[in-house]
Coordinates of C-alpha atoms and ligand atoms in Angstrom, one line a residue:
X1 CA -35.9 -7.2 14.6
X2 CA -38.4 -9.3 16.5
X3 CA -40.5 -8.1 19.5
X4 CA -39.5 -10.8 22.0
X5 CA -37.0 -13.6 22.3
X6 CA -37.4 -16.1 25.2
X7 CA -34.2 -17.9 25.7
X8 CA -32.6 -20.4 28.1
X9 CA -35.8 -22.4 28.7
X10 CA -37.1 -26.0 28.3
X11 CA -39.4 -25.6 25.4
X12 CA -42.5 -27.7 25.9
X13 CA -44.1 -27.4 22.5
X14 CA -47.3 -29.4 22.9
X15 CA -47.1 -29.7 19.1
X16 CA -47.6 -33.3 18.1
X17 CA -45.2 -32.8 15.2
X18 CA -42.4 -31.2 17.2
X19 CA -40.4 -32.7 20.1
X20 CA -39.6 -30.7 23.2
X21 CA -36.3 -28.8 23.2
X22 CA -34.2 -29.2 26.3
X23 CA -32.6 -25.7 25.9
X24 CA -34.2 -23.5 23.3
X25 CA -35.6 -20.2 22.2
X26 CA -39.0 -18.9 21.2
X27 CA -39.2 -15.9 19.0
X28 CA -42.3 -13.7 18.9
X29 CA -43.1 -11.0 16.4
X30 CA -46.4 -9.1 15.9
X31 CA -48.3 -11.3 18.3
X32 CA -47.2 -14.5 16.4
X33 CA -44.6 -17.2 17.2
X34 CA -42.0 -16.9 14.4
X35 CA -39.4 -19.4 15.6
X36 CA -39.1 -22.4 18.0
X37 CA -35.6 -23.7 17.9
X38 CA -32.4 -24.5 19.8
X39 CA -31.0 -21.1 19.0
X40 CA -31.6 -18.1 16.9
X41 CA -29.7 -15.4 14.9
X42 CA -32.6 -13.0 15.5
X43 CA -32.4 -10.0 17.7
X44 CA -35.3 -8.5 19.6
X45 CA -36.4 -5.4 21.5
X46 CA -37.1 -7.6 24.6
X47 CA -35.0 -10.7 25.6
X48 CA -36.5 -12.8 28.4
X49 CA -34.2 -15.2 30.2
X50 CA -36.3 -18.2 31.2
X51 CA -33.5 -19.2 33.7
X52 CA -34.0 -22.9 32.9
X53 CA -37.8 -22.7 33.5
X54 CA -40.4 -24.3 31.3
X55 CA -41.6 -22.3 28.3
X56 CA -45.0 -23.6 27.2
X57 CA -48.3 -22.6 25.7
X58 CA -50.6 -20.7 28.0
X59 CA -53.4 -22.7 29.7
X60 CA -56.9 -22.5 28.2
X61 CA -59.9 -22.5 30.7
X62 CA -62.9 -23.6 28.7
X63 CA -65.7 -23.0 31.2
X64 CA -65.9 -20.0 33.5
X65 CA -68.2 -17.4 34.9
X66 CA -65.4 -15.0 35.6
X67 CA -67.5 -12.3 37.3
X68 CA -68.3 -14.9 40.0
X69 CA -64.9 -14.3 41.6
X70 CA -66.9 -11.7 43.6
X71 CA -68.6 -14.8 45.3
X72 CA -65.4 -16.6 46.2
X73 CA -66.1 -18.4 49.5
X74 CA -69.5 -16.7 49.8
X75 CA -71.6 -19.9 50.2
X76 CA -69.9 -23.3 50.6
X77 CA -70.7 -26.9 51.7
X78 CA -74.4 -26.7 50.6
X79 CA -76.5 -28.8 48.3
X80 CA -76.7 -27.5 44.7
X81 CA -80.3 -26.4 44.9
X82 CA -79.8 -24.7 48.4
X83 CA -76.6 -23.1 47.1
X84 CA -78.2 -21.8 43.9
X85 CA -81.7 -20.9 45.1
X86 CA -81.0 -19.5 48.6
X87 CA -77.6 -18.0 48.1
X88 CA -76.3 -17.5 44.6
X89 CA -79.4 -16.4 42.8
X90 CA -80.5 -13.8 45.4
X91 CA -77.0 -12.4 45.4
X92 CA -76.8 -12.4 41.6
X93 CA -80.0 -10.4 41.6
X94 CA -78.1 -7.7 43.5
X95 CA -75.1 -7.6 41.2
X96 CA -74.3 -4.3 39.5
X97 CA -72.4 -3.5 36.3
X98 CA -69.6 -2.3 38.5
X99 CA -69.5 -5.6 40.5
X100 CA -69.2 -7.6 37.2
X101 CA -66.4 -5.3 36.0
X102 CA -64.4 -5.6 39.2
X103 CA -65.2 -9.4 39.5
X104 CA -64.0 -10.0 35.9
X105 CA -60.9 -7.9 36.5
X106 CA -60.1 -9.9 39.6
X107 CA -60.6 -13.1 37.6
X108 CA -58.3 -11.9 34.8
X109 CA -55.7 -11.0 37.4
X110 CA -55.8 -14.4 39.0
X111 CA -55.7 -16.2 35.6
X112 CA -52.7 -14.1 34.4
X113 CA -50.9 -15.0 37.7
X114 CA -51.6 -18.7 37.3
X115 CA -50.7 -19.1 33.7
X116 CA -54.1 -19.0 32.0
X117 CA -54.0 -17.0 28.8
X118 CA -57.5 -17.6 27.3
X119 CA -60.9 -18.5 28.7
X120 CA -64.4 -19.3 27.6
X121 CA -67.0 -17.4 29.7
X122 CA -70.7 -17.2 30.1
X123 CA -72.4 -14.6 32.4
X124 CA -74.4 -11.5 32.8
X125 CA -73.7 -7.7 32.5
X126 CA -71.5 -8.8 29.6
X127 CA -70.4 -5.4 28.3
X128 CA -68.6 -4.9 31.6
X129 CA -67.1 -8.4 31.4
X130 CA -65.8 -7.6 27.9
X131 CA -64.5 -4.2 29.0
X132 CA -62.5 -5.8 31.8
X133 CA -61.1 -8.5 29.5
X134 CA -60.1 -5.8 27.0
X135 CA -58.2 -3.9 29.6
X136 CA -56.6 -7.0 31.1
X137 CA -54.9 -8.1 27.9
X138 CA -56.3 -11.6 28.1
X139 CA -57.9 -13.6 25.3
X140 CA -61.5 -14.8 25.8
X141 CA -64.6 -16.1 24.1
X142 CA -67.5 -14.4 25.8
X143 CA -71.2 -15.0 25.9
X144 CA -74.3 -13.6 27.6
X145 CA -75.9 -16.4 29.7
X146 CA -79.5 -16.8 28.4
X147 CA -82.3 -18.5 30.3
X148 CA -86.0 -18.4 29.1
X149 CA -87.6 -21.0 31.3
X150 CA -90.3 -21.5 28.6
X151 CA -91.4 -17.8 28.8
X152 CA -91.9 -16.5 25.2
X153 CA -91.4 -12.8 26.2
X154 CA -88.3 -13.6 28.1
X155 CA -87.0 -15.7 25.2
X156 CA -87.3 -12.8 22.9
X157 CA -85.5 -10.3 25.1
X158 CA -82.8 -12.8 26.0
X159 CA -82.1 -13.6 22.3
X160 CA -82.1 -9.9 21.5
X161 CA -79.5 -9.2 24.2
X162 CA -77.5 -12.3 23.3
X163 CA -77.3 -11.2 19.6
X164 CA -76.6 -7.6 20.4
X165 CA -73.6 -8.7 22.4
X166 CA -72.4 -11.2 19.9
X167 CA -72.4 -8.7 17.1
X168 CA -71.1 -5.7 19.1
X169 CA -68.0 -7.4 20.6
X170 CA -66.9 -10.1 18.2
X171 CA -63.3 -9.6 17.1
X172 CA -62.7 -6.6 19.3
X173 CA -59.5 -5.9 21.4
X174 CA -57.2 -6.7 18.5
X175 CA -59.1 -10.0 18.0
X176 CA -58.5 -11.1 21.5
X177 CA -62.3 -11.1 22.2
X178 CA -64.6 -13.4 20.3
X179 CA -68.2 -13.9 21.2
X180 CA -70.5 -16.9 21.4
X181 CA -74.2 -17.7 22.2
X182 CA -74.6 -18.8 25.8
X183 CA -77.9 -20.7 26.3
X184 CA -77.6 -21.7 30.0
X185 CA -78.7 -25.4 29.8
X186 CA -81.3 -27.8 28.2
X187 CA -83.4 -27.8 31.3
X188 CA -83.5 -24.0 31.8
X189 CA -84.1 -23.1 28.1
X190 CA -87.1 -24.3 26.1
X191 CA -86.7 -26.5 23.1
X192 CA -87.9 -23.8 20.7
X193 CA -85.5 -21.3 22.2
X194 CA -82.6 -23.7 21.8
X195 CA -83.6 -24.2 18.2
X196 CA -83.6 -20.4 17.6
X197 CA -80.2 -20.1 19.3
X198 CA -78.8 -22.7 16.9
X199 CA -80.1 -20.8 13.9
X200 CA -78.7 -17.5 15.2
X201 CA -75.2 -19.0 15.8
X202 CA -75.1 -20.4 12.3
X203 CA -76.2 -17.0 10.9
X204 CA -73.7 -15.0 12.9
X205 CA -71.0 -17.6 12.4
X206 CA -70.2 -17.8 16.1
X207 CA -69.9 -20.8 18.5
X208 CA -72.3 -21.9 21.3
X209 CA -71.4 -22.4 25.0
X210 CA -73.9 -24.5 27.1
X211 CA -74.0 -26.6 30.3
X212 CA -75.0 -30.2 29.5
X213 CA -76.0 -32.9 32.0
X214 CA -74.2 -31.4 35.0
X215 CA -76.5 -33.0 37.4
X216 CA -78.6 -36.2 37.8
X217 CA -81.6 -33.8 38.4
X218 CA -81.2 -32.5 34.9
X219 CA -81.2 -36.0 33.5
X220 CA -84.3 -36.9 35.4
X221 CA -86.1 -33.7 34.5
X222 CA -85.4 -34.2 30.8
X223 CA -86.5 -37.8 30.8
X224 CA -89.7 -36.8 32.5
X225 CA -90.3 -33.9 30.1
X226 CA -89.1 -35.4 26.8
X227 CA -88.7 -39.1 27.4
X228 CA -85.0 -38.7 26.5
X229 CA -81.8 -37.2 27.9
X230 CA -80.4 -33.7 27.1
X231 CA -77.9 -35.1 24.5
X232 CA -80.7 -36.9 22.6
X233 CA -83.0 -33.9 22.7
X234 CA -80.3 -31.5 21.5
X235 CA -79.3 -33.9 18.7
X236 CA -82.9 -34.3 17.6
X237 CA -83.0 -30.5 17.4
X238 CA -79.9 -30.4 15.1
X239 CA -78.2 -28.4 17.9
X240 CA -75.0 -30.4 18.3
X241 CA -72.1 -29.5 16.0
X242 CA -68.4 -28.9 16.1
X243 CA -69.0 -25.3 17.2
X244 CA -70.6 -26.3 20.5
X245 CA -68.7 -26.3 23.8
X246 CA -70.7 -28.4 26.3
X247 CA -69.6 -27.9 29.9
X248 CA -69.7 -30.7 32.5
X249 CA -71.2 -33.6 30.6
X250 CA -71.3 -35.7 33.8
X251 CA -74.4 -37.9 33.3
X252 CA -73.6 -39.3 29.8
X253 CA -74.5 -42.8 28.6
X254 CA -72.3 -44.6 26.2
X255 CA -74.7 -43.7 23.4
X256 CA -74.5 -40.0 24.4
X257 CA -70.7 -40.2 24.0
X258 CA -71.0 -41.6 20.5
X259 CA -73.4 -38.8 19.5
X260 CA -71.0 -36.1 21.0
X261 CA -68.1 -37.7 19.1
X262 CA -70.0 -38.0 15.8
X263 CA -71.1 -34.4 15.9
X264 CA -67.6 -33.1 16.9
X265 CA -68.9 -31.4 20.1
X266 CA -66.2 -30.0 22.4
X267 CA -66.6 -31.0 26.0
X268 CA -65.3 -28.9 28.9
X269 CA -64.5 -31.1 32.0
X270 CA -64.8 -29.3 35.3
X271 CA -63.7 -31.8 37.9
X272 CA -63.3 -29.5 40.9
X273 CA -66.7 -28.0 40.6
X274 CA -68.3 -31.4 40.0
X275 CA -66.6 -32.7 43.2
X276 CA -67.4 -29.6 45.3
X277 CA -71.1 -29.7 44.4
X278 CA -71.2 -33.5 44.4
X279 CA -72.6 -33.5 40.9
X280 CA -70.8 -36.7 39.9
X281 CA -67.9 -37.9 37.8
X282 CA -67.8 -37.3 34.0
X283 CA -66.7 -40.3 31.9
X284 CA -63.7 -38.5 30.6
X285 CA -61.3 -41.5 29.9
X286 CA -64.1 -43.1 27.8
X287 CA -64.7 -39.8 25.9
X288 CA -61.0 -39.4 25.2
X289 CA -60.7 -43.0 24.1
X290 CA -63.4 -42.5 21.6
X291 CA -61.8 -39.3 20.3
X292 CA -64.0 -36.6 21.8
X293 CA -62.2 -33.3 22.2
X294 CA -62.2 -32.9 26.0
X295 CA -60.7 -29.7 27.5
X296 CA -60.6 -28.4 31.1
X297 CA -62.5 -25.7 32.9
X298 CA -62.7 -24.4 36.4
X299 CA -66.4 -23.3 36.2
X300 CA -67.3 -20.2 38.3
X301 CA -65.3 -19.3 41.4
X302 CA -68.3 -19.8 43.7
X303 CA -68.1 -23.6 43.0
X304 CA -64.4 -24.1 42.9
X305 CA -63.2 -21.7 44.6
X306 CA -60.4 -20.5 42.3
X307 CA -59.5 -20.3 38.7
X308 CA -56.2 -22.2 39.0
X309 CA -55.8 -24.5 36.0
X310 CA -52.8 -26.3 37.6
X311 CA -55.1 -27.5 40.4
X312 CA -57.7 -28.5 37.7
X313 CA -55.1 -30.6 35.9
X314 CA -54.0 -32.4 39.0
X315 CA -57.6 -33.0 40.1
X316 CA -58.6 -34.4 36.7
X317 CA -55.7 -36.8 36.7
X318 CA -56.4 -38.1 40.2
X319 CA -60.1 -38.2 40.0
X320 CA -60.3 -40.6 37.0
X321 CA -57.5 -42.8 38.4
X322 CA -59.5 -43.4 41.6
X323 CA -62.8 -43.6 39.7
X324 CA -61.6 -46.3 37.3
X325 CA -59.3 -48.0 39.8
X326 CA -56.7 -47.6 37.1
X327 CA -53.6 -45.5 37.8
X328 CA -52.6 -45.5 34.1
X329 CA -55.6 -43.5 32.9
X330 CA -55.2 -39.8 32.2
X331 CA -51.3 -39.6 32.2
X332 CA -49.7 -36.2 32.7
X333 CA -49.1 -35.4 29.1
X334 CA -52.7 -36.2 28.1
X335 CA -53.9 -33.9 30.9
X336 CA -51.6 -31.1 29.6
X337 CA -53.1 -31.6 26.2
X338 CA -56.5 -31.1 27.6
X339 CA -55.4 -27.8 29.2
X340 CA -53.7 -26.5 26.1
X341 CA -54.3 -27.8 22.5
X342 CA -57.7 -29.3 23.3
X343 CA -58.9 -26.0 24.8
X344 CA -57.5 -24.0 21.9
X345 CA -59.3 -26.4 19.5
X346 CA -62.6 -25.9 21.4
X347 CA -62.2 -22.1 21.2
X348 CA -61.2 -22.3 17.5
X349 CA -58.0 -20.3 18.0
X350 CA -54.7 -20.9 16.4
X351 CA -52.9 -21.4 19.8
X352 CA -52.3 -24.0 22.5
X353 CA -49.0 -25.0 21.0
X354 CA -45.5 -23.4 20.6
X355 CA -45.4 -23.6 16.8
X356 CA -44.4 -21.2 14.1
X357 CA -47.5 -19.3 13.0
X358 CA -49.4 -19.8 16.2
X359 CA -50.6 -16.9 18.3
X360 CA -48.1 -16.0 20.9
X361 CA -49.9 -17.0 24.1
X362 CA -47.0 -18.2 26.1
X363 CA -46.1 -18.8 29.8
X364 CA -42.9 -19.5 31.7
X365 CA -43.0 -21.8 34.7
X366 CA -40.3 -21.2 37.3
X367 CA -38.7 -24.6 38.1
X368 CA -36.2 -23.3 40.6
X369 CA -38.4 -24.3 43.6
X370 CA -38.0 -27.0 46.3
X371 CA -41.3 -28.7 45.3
X372 CA -40.1 -28.9 41.7
X373 CA -36.7 -30.5 42.6
X374 CA -35.3 -32.8 41.2
X375 CA -36.6 -32.9 37.7
X376 CA -37.0 -36.3 35.9
X377 CA -40.1 -35.5 33.8
X378 CA -41.4 -32.1 33.0
X379 CA -45.1 -33.0 32.2
X380 CA -45.3 -34.9 35.5
X381 CA -44.0 -31.9 37.5
X382 CA -46.5 -29.6 35.8
X383 CA -49.5 -31.7 36.5
X384 CA -48.6 -33.3 39.9
X385 CA -46.2 -30.9 41.6
X386 CA -46.5 -27.4 40.2
X387 CA -49.0 -24.8 41.1
X388 CA -50.3 -21.6 39.6
X389 CA -48.0 -19.5 41.8
X390 CA -45.0 -21.0 39.9
X391 CA -45.8 -19.1 36.7
X392 CA -43.3 -16.3 36.4
X393 CA -44.2 -14.8 33.0
X394 CA -47.4 -14.6 31.0
X395 CA -47.6 -13.4 27.4
X396 CA -50.9 -13.1 25.5
X397 CA -51.0 -12.1 21.8
X398 CA -47.3 -11.2 22.0
X399 CA -47.8 -8.8 24.9
X400 CA -46.2 -9.4 28.2
X401 CA -48.9 -9.3 30.9
X402 CA -46.8 -10.6 33.7
X403 CA -43.0 -10.2 33.8
X404 CA -41.0 -12.1 36.4
X405 CA -44.0 -12.3 38.8
X406 CA -45.0 -8.6 38.3
X407 CA -48.3 -8.0 36.6
X408 CA -48.0 -5.2 34.1
X409 CA -51.5 -5.0 32.6
X410 CA -53.3 -3.9 35.7
X411 CA -52.8 -2.4 39.2
X412 CA -53.0 -5.6 41.3
X413 CA -53.5 -3.9 44.7
X414 CA -56.2 -1.7 43.4
X415 CA -58.1 -4.6 41.8
X416 CA -58.1 -6.5 45.1
X417 CA -59.1 -3.4 47.1
X418 CA -61.9 -2.7 44.7
X419 CA -63.1 -6.3 44.9
X420 CA -63.1 -6.3 48.7
X421 CA -65.1 -3.1 48.7
X422 CA -67.6 -4.4 46.1
X423 CA -68.1 -7.6 48.0
X424 CA -68.8 -5.7 51.2
X425 CA -71.4 -3.6 49.5
X426 CA -73.0 -6.6 47.8
X427 CA -73.5 -8.4 51.2
X428 CA -75.1 -5.2 52.6
X429 CA -77.6 -5.1 49.6
X430 CA -78.4 -8.8 49.9
X431 CA -79.1 -8.5 53.6
X432 CA -81.4 -5.5 53.1
X433 CA -83.5 -7.6 50.7
X434 CA -84.0 -10.4 53.3
Ligands
NI501 NI1 -71.0 -23.3 34.8

């Protein structure tokens, strides 16, 4: 007997080798998908009626700072430097372990509700982040965000903490948590430091998560300091490899795209954050055309201001159409690939598809809604009409985290109450410092 059978759904496989199934079943056992078919002879402990909804792989958010949900709406409509230096950094200095625990819980709650089953995170107070992820039931690749600013003492202590976290948490929570190295960015980390991070990541056999060319300021700073851009500097260092997730990649030249492609670097595109902070427009259609693995991320909640991957998909599709004056770029199915299989590929997990043998990270999208009626094309609806609130059921690693809109893995009201309280106390502490 299997654990779960999902029946009576449109099966959007996202598997290049398997067409969608108009009315089908997905069978899950021991955290793994064991059958994707029109019908099954299997029986299961739990049978979920998808009620004609879309059964699909859970969305993968490849760039987050989950704990920053505590800053949702805290400082908006500012320049990046004003926003960071006068608002976010002073507030981050006041963050406690408990704030990060609660902020990450809130992030997981929001992601479970909006159909995200896995995410790639970089932040601070990482033990609390990991604890919150463990309890939430989600899948995540976590890293401690390291910045040395050319200071040798700081470099040492950052690497020590980064490595401690990498080794302590990798593979925990039934394998749902993996760890990565998280050097912040090429302009906030020294070249020597980045070289060491590269060695450490090879040694520990874990991946690297880094911001690359998010802003024009970074590009100018790198050119001034090294006479070359971040991508060239990283490449010269031997840093770029298929185990690197590079977030943003807004200010890329054609040559940079070739390098990222040759090295197999995974790019996380964050359109909403790039638009909100007026950072620029990443050349995503060009990257995809050359074969770069581009996935989607929301970035932290303070620059988005939510973790809703449906919104990210729609924004990505629209932004590049208007940018290239070409409505045929980034069609709906390609955007769905970015949010599912490409994200899973970046994380290195066997998921992102509904396929036998894949990890059972599955969501059901309720299509019985006015804004999703009538139905001509499912991918079109998912990208252009649906929203995170249409997700009815979320399953991670074969466990049901949300069943028919009810979150099972955490106490939703308590998480929101705790977050409100933590935010209030945080503001009081920041004001005291002023
Ligand atoms: Ni970021």
